[in-house]
Coordinates of C-alpha atoms in Angstrom, one line a residue:
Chain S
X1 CA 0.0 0.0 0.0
X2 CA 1.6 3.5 -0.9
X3 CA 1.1 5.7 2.0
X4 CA 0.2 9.3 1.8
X5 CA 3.2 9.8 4.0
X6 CA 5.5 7.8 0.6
X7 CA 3.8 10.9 -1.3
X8 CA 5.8 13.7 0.9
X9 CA 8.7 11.6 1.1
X10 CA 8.9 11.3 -2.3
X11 CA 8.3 15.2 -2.5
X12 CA 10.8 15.9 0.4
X13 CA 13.6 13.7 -1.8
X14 CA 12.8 15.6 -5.1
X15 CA 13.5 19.2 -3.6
X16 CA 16.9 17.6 -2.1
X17 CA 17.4 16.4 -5.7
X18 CA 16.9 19.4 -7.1
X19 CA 19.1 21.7 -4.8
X20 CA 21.9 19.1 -5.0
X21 CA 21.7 20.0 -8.7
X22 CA 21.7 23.5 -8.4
X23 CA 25.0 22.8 -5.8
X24 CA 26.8 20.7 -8.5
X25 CA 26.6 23.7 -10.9
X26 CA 27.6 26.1 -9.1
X27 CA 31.2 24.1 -8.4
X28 CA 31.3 23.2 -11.9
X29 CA 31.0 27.0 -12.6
X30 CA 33.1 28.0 -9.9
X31 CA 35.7 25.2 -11.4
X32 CA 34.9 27.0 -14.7
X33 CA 35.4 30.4 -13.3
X34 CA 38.8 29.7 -11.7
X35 CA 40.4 28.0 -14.9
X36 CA 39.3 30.4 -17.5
X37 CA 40.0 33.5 -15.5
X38 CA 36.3 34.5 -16.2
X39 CA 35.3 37.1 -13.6
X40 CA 31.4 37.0 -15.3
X41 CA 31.3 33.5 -14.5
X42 CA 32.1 33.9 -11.0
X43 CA 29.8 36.6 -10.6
X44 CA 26.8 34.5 -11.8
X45 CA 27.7 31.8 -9.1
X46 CA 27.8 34.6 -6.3
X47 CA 24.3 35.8 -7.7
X48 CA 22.8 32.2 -8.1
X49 CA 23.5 31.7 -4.0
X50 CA 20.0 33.2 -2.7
X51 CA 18.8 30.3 -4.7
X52 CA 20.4 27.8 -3.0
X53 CA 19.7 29.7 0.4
X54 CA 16.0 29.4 -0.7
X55 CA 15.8 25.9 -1.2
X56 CA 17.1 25.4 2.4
X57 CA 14.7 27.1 3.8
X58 CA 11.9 25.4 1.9
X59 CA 13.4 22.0 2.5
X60 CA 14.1 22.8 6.5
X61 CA 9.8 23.8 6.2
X62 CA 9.2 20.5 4.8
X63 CA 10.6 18.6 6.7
X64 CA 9.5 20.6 10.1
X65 CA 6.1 20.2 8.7
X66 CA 6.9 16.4 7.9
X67 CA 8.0 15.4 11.8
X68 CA 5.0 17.6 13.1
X69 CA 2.2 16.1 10.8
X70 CA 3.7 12.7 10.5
X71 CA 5.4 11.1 13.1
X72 CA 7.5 9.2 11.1
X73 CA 9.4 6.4 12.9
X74 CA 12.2 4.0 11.9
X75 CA 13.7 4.4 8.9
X76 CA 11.2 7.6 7.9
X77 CA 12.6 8.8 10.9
X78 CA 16.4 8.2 10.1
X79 CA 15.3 9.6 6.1
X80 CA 13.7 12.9 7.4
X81 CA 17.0 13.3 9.9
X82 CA 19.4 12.9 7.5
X83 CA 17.5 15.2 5.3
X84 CA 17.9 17.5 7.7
X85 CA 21.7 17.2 7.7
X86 CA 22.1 16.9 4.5
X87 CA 20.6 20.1 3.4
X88 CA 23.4 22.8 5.5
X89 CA 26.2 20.3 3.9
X90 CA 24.6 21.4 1.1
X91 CA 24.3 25.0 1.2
X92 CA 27.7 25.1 3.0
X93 CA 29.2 23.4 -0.3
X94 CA 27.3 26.3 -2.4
X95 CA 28.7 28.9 -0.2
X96 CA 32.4 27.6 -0.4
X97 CA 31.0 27.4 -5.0
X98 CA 31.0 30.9 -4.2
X99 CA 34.3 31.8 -2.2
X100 CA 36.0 30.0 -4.6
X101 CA 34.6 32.5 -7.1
X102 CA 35.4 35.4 -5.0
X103 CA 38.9 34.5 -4.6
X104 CA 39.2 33.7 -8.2
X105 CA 37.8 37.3 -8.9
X106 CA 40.5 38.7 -6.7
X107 CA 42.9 36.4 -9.2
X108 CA 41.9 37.9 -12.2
X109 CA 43.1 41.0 -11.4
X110 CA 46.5 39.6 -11.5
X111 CA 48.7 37.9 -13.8
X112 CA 48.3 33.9 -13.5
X113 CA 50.7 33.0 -10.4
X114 CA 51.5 29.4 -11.9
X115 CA 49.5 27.0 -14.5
X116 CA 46.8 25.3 -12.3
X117 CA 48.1 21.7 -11.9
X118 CA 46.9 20.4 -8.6
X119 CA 43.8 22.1 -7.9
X120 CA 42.3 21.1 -10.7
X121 CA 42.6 17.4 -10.0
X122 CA 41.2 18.5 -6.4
X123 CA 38.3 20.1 -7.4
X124 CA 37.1 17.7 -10.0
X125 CA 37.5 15.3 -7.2
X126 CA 35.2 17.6 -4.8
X127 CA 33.0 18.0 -7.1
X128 CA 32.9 13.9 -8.4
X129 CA 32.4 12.9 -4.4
X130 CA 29.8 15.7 -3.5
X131 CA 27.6 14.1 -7.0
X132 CA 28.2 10.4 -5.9
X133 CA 27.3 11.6 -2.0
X134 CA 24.0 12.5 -3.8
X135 CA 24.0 9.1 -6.0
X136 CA 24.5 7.3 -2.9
X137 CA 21.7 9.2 -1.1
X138 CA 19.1 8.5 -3.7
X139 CA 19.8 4.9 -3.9
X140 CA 20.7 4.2 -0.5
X141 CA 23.5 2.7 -1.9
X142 CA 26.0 2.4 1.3
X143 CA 28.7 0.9 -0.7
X144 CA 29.1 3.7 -2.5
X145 CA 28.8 6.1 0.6
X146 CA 32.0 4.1 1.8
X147 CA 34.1 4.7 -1.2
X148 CA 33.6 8.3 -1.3
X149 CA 34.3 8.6 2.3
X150 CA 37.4 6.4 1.6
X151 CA 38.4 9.2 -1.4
X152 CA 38.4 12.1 1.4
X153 CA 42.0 10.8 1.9
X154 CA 43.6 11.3 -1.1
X155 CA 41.6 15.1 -1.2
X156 CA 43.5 15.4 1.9
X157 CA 47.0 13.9 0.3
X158 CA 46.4 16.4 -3.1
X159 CA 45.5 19.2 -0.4
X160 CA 48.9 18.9 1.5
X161 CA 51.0 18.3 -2.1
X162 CA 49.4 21.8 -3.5
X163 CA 49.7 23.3 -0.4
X164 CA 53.5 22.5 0.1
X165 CA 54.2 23.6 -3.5
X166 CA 52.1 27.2 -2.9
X167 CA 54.5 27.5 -0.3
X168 CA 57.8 27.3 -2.4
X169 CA 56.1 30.3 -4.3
X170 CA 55.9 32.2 -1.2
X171 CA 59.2 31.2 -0.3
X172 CA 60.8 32.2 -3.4
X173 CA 59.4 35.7 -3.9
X174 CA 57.6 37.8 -1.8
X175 CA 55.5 39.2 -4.1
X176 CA 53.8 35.6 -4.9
X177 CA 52.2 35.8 -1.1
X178 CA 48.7 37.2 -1.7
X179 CA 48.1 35.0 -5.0
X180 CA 50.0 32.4 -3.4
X181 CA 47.2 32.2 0.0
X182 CA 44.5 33.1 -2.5
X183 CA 45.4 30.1 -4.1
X184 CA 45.5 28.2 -0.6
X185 CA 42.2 29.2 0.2
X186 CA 41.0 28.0 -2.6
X187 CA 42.6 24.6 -2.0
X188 CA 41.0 24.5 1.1
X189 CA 37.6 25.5 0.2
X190 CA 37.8 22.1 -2.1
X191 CA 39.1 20.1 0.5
X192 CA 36.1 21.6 2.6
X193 CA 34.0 20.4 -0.4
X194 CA 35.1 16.9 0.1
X195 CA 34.4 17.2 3.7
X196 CA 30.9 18.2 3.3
X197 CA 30.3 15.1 0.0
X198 CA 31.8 12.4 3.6
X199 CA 29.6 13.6 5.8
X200 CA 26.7 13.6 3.5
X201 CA 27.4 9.8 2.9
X202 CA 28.2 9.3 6.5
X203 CA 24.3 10.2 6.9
X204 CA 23.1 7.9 4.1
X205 CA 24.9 5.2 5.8
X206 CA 23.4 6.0 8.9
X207 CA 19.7 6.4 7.2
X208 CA 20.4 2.8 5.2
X209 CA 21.7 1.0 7.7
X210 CA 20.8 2.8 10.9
X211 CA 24.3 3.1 12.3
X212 CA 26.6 6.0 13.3
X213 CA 29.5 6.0 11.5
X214 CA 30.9 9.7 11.9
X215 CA 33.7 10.4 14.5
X216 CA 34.6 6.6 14.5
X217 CA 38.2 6.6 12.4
X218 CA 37.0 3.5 10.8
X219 CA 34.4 4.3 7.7
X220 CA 35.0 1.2 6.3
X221 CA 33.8 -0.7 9.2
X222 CA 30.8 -3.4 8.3
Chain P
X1 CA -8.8 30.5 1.3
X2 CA -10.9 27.5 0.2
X3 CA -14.5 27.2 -0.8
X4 CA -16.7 27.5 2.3
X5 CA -19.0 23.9 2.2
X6 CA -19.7 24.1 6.1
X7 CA -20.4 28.2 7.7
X8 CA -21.2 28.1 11.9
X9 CA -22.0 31.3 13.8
X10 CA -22.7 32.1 17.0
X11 CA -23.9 28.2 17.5
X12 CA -25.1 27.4 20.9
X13 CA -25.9 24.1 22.2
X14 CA -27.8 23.3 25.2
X15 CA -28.9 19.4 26.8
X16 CA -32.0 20.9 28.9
X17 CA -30.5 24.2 30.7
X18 CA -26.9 23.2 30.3
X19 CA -25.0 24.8 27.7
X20 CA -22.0 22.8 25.9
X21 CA -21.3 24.7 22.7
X22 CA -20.6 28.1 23.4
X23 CA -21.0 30.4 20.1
X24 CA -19.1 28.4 18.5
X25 CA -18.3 30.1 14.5
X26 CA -16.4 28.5 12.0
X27 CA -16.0 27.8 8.2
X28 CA -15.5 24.8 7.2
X29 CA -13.6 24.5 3.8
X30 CA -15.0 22.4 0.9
X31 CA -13.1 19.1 -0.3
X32 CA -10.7 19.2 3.1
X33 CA -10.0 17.2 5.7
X34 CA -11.0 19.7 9.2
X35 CA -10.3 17.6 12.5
X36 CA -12.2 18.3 15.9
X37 CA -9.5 17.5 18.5
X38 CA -9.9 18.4 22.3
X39 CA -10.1 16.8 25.3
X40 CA -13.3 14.6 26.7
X41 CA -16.4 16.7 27.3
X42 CA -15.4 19.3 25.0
X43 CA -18.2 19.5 22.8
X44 CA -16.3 18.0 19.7
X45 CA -18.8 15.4 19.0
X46 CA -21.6 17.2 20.1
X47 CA -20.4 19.8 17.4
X48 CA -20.3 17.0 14.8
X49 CA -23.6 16.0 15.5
X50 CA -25.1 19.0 15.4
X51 CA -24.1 19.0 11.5
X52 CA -26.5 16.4 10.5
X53 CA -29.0 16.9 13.4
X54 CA -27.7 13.8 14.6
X55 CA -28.7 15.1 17.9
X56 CA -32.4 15.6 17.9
X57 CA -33.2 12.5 19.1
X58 CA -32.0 13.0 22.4
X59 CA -34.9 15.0 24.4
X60 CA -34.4 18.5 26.0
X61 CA -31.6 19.4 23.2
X62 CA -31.8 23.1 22.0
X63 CA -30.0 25.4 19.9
X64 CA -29.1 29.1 18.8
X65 CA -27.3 30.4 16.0
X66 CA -26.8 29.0 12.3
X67 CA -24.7 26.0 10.4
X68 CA -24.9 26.3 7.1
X69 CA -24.3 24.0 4.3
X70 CA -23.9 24.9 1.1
X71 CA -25.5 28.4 2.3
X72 CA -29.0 26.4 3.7
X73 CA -29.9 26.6 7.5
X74 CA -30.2 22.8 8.5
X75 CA -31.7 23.9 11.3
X76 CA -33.9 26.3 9.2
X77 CA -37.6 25.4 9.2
X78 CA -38.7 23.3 6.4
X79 CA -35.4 21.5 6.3
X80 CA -36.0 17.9 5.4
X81 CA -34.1 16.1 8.0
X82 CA -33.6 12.7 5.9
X83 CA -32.4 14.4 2.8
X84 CA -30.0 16.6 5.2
X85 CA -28.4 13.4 6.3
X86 CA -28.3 11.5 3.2
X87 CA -26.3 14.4 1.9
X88 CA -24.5 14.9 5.2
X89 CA -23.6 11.3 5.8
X90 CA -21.8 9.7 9.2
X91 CA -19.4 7.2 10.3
X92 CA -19.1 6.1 13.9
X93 CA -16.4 5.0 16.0
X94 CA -18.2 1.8 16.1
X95 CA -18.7 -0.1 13.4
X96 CA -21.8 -1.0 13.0
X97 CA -22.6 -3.3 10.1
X98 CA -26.5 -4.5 9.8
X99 CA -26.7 -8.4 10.3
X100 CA -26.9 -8.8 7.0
X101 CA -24.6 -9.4 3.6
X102 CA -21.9 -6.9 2.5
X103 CA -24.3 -5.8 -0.6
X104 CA -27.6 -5.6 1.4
X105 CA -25.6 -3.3 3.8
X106 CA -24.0 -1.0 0.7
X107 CA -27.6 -1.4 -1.1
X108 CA -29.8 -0.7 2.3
X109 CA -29.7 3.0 1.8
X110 CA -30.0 3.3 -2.1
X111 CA -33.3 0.6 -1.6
X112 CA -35.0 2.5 1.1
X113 CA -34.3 5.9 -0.9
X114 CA -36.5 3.8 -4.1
X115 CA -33.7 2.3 -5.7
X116 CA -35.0 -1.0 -7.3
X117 CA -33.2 -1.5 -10.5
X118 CA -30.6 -3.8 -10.0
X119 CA -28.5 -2.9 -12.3
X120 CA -28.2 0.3 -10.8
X121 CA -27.9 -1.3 -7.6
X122 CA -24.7 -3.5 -8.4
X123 CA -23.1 -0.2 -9.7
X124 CA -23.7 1.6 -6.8
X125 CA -22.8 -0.8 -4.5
X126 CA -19.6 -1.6 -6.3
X127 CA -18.6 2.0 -6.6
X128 CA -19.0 2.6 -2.9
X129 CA -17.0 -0.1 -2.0
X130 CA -14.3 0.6 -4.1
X131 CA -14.4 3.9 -3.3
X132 CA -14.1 3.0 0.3
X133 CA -10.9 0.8 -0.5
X134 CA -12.6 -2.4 0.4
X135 CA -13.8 -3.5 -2.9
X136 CA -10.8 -5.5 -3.7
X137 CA -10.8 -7.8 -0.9
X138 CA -14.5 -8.6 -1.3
X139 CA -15.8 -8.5 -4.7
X140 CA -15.7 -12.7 -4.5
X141 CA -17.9 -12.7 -1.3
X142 CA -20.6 -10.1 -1.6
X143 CA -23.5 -12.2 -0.3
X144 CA -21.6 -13.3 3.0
X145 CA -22.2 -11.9 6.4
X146 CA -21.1 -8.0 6.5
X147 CA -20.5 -9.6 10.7
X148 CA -18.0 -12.0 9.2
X149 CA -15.3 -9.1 8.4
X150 CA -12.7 -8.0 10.4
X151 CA -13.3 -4.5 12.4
X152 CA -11.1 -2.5 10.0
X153 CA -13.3 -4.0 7.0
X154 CA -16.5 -3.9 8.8
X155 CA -15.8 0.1 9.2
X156 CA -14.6 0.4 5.7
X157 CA -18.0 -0.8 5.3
X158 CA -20.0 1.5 7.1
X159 CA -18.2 4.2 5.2
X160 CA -19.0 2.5 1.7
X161 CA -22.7 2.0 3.2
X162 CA -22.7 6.1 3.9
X163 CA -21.0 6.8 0.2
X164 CA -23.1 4.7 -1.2
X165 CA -26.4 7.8 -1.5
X166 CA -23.8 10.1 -2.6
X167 CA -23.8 12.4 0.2
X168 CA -21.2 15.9 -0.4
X169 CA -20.1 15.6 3.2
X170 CA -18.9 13.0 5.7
X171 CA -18.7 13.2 9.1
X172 CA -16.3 10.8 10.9
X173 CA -16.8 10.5 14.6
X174 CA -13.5 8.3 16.4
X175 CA -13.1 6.1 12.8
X176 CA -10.2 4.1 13.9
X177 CA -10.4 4.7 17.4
X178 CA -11.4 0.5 17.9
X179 CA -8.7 -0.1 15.2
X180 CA -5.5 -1.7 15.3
X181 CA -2.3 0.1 13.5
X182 CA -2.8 -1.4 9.9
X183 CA -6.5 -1.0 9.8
X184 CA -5.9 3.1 11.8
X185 CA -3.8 3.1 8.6
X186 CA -5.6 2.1 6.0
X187 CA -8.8 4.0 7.2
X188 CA -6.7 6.9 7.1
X189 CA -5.3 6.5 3.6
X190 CA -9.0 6.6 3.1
X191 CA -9.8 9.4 4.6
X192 CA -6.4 11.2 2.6
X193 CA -8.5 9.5 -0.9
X194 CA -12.2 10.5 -0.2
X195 CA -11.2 14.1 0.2
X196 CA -11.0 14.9 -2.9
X197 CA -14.8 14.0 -3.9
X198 CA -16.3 14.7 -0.2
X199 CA -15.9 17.4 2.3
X200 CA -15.2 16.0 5.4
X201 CA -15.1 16.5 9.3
X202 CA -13.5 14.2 11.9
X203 CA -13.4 13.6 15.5
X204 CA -10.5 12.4 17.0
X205 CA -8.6 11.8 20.0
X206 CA -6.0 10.7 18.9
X207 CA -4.0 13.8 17.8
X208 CA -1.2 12.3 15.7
X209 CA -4.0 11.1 13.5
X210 CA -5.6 14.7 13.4
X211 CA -1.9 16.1 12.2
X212 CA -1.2 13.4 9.9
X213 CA -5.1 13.4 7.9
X214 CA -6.4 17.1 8.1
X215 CA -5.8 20.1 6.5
X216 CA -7.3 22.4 9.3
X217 CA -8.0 21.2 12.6
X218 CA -10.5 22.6 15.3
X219 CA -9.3 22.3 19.0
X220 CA -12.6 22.4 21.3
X221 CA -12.2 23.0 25.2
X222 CA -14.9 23.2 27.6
X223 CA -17.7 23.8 25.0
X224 CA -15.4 26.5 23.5
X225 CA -13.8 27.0 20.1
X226 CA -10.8 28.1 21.5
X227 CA -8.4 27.8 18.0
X228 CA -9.1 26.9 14.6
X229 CA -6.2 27.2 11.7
X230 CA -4.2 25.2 9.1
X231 CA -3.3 21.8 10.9
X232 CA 0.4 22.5 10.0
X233 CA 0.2 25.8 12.1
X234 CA -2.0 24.3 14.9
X235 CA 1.0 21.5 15.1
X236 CA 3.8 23.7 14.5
X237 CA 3.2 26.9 15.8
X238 CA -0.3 27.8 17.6
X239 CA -1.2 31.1 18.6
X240 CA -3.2 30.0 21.8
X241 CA -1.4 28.9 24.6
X242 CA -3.9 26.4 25.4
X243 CA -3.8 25.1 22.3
X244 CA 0.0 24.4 22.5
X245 CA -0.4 23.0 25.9
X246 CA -3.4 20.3 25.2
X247 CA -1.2 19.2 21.7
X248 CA 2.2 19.1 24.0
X249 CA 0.4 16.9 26.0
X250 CA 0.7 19.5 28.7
X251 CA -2.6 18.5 29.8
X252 CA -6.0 16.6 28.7

């Protein structure tokens, strides 16, 4: 029998869908914006925010309004949690979308410190775990959740290697510091990505599965 | 806002000299779900009742003030007190199936409204029982005992048997209160379906049910309205402080 509550489920799941879409754009644009040096780009990404801010608060309504009509127990309890956690992750990845942008606007103004090797690789990464955090999400699939929580350690590796060779740039010529931390900010706003795509699929292996894997130093553990 | 089906002002209700529905006013909206909640005593069912007149066979009952349905006084004079009911139809928190088969109970109403053709009949009684989600599980049996079924089927029952003269609105008074969880839910899932042919108005006690089926709900206390709003605001954010205590479970 499909309940009426399946309905708002089902409704609650789309508007995550749809904001994790929205969130996946705005890193590819702010990917886009950093590599092509394309201050209009960023720009669009800083404008597009209120969007995402929006669907917070609708999807924080819904699922207020979900708990207080519903009840739900058991694992439409553990769905309409995670929902809840999900979402900031979410809007925190969109707002880090945007910083990126913001520091690649400062960039622009200035001659290219170095061709973009590293960060690159770490931001497709981000962006590749925060869409398969989503996948994961939608299908419950906690297999996948573990292997993107497994990737967060070679974001961390990548994070360390770009950040030790930003450093030789400062090192070398003072007038490379303020690209040179831009640059590092950047970095870290990635890495922060990354964080935010593990702890999503931290919460899809709690709502599959029902157990708390966050904070133990063992993702992996069955 | 909603089409207004049901319109109450200033409605008064007295047993004898005592008064349990203080001027109570309220619109009702069409082809929505509006739950009564409160605690015991406070007038909820009482209120129901006074829809369909279902109270005038109890002696010494009075009232003042208006209901409205569809914009005519049902306690207007000249009102037709069968007709009112056949198009104001009730479920109880009883089921109360006659000792008869599953189509004489459907067809009981349509028959003793003239209804011979038979034809006609099977259609109707079909149609109400699929309507009321319990067509399914008895299409292969519909001259066995309507006492055979289980509770939640005999109630599904009763509700296709009050569908079955095509009433606008239904008033529900404790539907799954007897219930176990499956049948609560399935009743419920009902309730969610019929609302989009039928106005309706339930009683409840049990407020979880009121949050999860209506779209505005009523709270009654001590024969007074004392809040009526969107069920979502009623449960999420109330403006009477009495309201927010009885739903916290602060009292009642």
């Amino acid at each position: 029998m499909l309940r009426h509550f399946d309905r708002e489920i089902d409704q609650l799941k789309e508007l995550l869908l749809r904001m994790g879409a929205l969130v996946e754009d705005q890193i590819n644009e702010s990917i886009r914006a950093l590599l092509d040096r394309d201050s209009a780009i960023a720009q669009k990404v800083i404008d597009s925010d209120t969007a995402v801010d929006q669907m917070e608060l609708d999807i924080d309504q819904h699922t207020i309004e979900l708990i207080a009509t519903m009840q739900p127990a058991a694992v439409d309890l553990r769905f309409v949690a995670a929902a809840m956690k999900i979402t900031p992750e979410l809007e925190r990845i969109a707002d880090l979308a945007v910083d990126v942008c913001e520091r690649a606007m400062e960039l622009n103004a200035e001659p290219p410190l170095k061709p973009l090797l590293d960060i690159p690789r770490l931001a497709r990464m981000a962006q590749d775990m925060v869409r398969q955090a989503l996948d994961a999400f939608v299908r419950r699939d906690t297999a996948l959740a573990r292997q993107v929580i497994d990737r967060d350690d070679q974001v961390d590796l990548l994070t360390e290697q770009s950040f030790r060779e930003l450093l030789t740039y400062m090192l070398e010529d003072s007038r490379n510091i303020s690209r040179a931390i831009r640059l590092t900010f950047v970095n870290k706003y990635f890495e922060r990505m990354a964080d935010g795509a593990t702890n999503i699929c931290e919460m899809v292996v709690y709502l599959a599965e029902g157990k708390v894997i966050k904070h133990s130093g063992h993702h992996d553990a069955e | 806002m909603d089409e207004v089906k049901i319109t109450v002002r200033d409605f008064d209700f007295y047993y004898g000299t005592n008064k349990v529905l203080h001027a109570i006013s309220l619109d009702i909206p069409k082809n929505r779900v509006t739950a009564l909640i409160g605690p015991s005593g406070c007038g909820k069912s009482t209120f129901l009742r006074s829809i369909n007149r279902m109270n005038d066979i109890i002696p010494g009952i009075r009232v003042d003030g208006k209901i409205l349905v569809d914009d005519v006084d049902v306690y207007g004079s000249g009102i037709d007190v069968v007709s009112l009911r056949r198009r104001v139809g009730m479920v109880f928190q009883k089921s109360n199936p006659f000792p008869k088969s599953i189509y004489e109970n459907v067809a009981y109403g349509l028959r003793i409204n003239g209804l011979r053709d038979k034809r006609k009949l099977d259609e109707a009684v079909s149609r109400s029982l699929d309507r009321a989600a319990l067509l399914d599980e008895v299409k292969d049996r519909l001259n066995a005992s309507a006492l055979a079924l289980s509770g939640g089927q005999q109630q599904r029952l009763c509700i296709a048997r009050a569908l079955a003269v095509d009433p606008d609105v239904l008033l529900m008074d404790e539907p799954a209160s007897a219930l176990d969880p499956i049948a609560t839910q399935k009743i419920e899932e009902l309730v969610f379906d019929l609302k989009k042919n039928y106005t309706i108005v339930i009683v409840t006690h049990n407020m979880q049910q009121a949050a999860r089926v209506s779209d505005r709900t009523a709270f009654f206390m001590l024969g007074k309205l004392v809040e009526y709003d969107d069920t979502r605001t009623i449960f999420m954010n109330p403006s009477v402080k009495l309201t927010e205590d009885y739903i916290t479970g602060r009292f009642g």
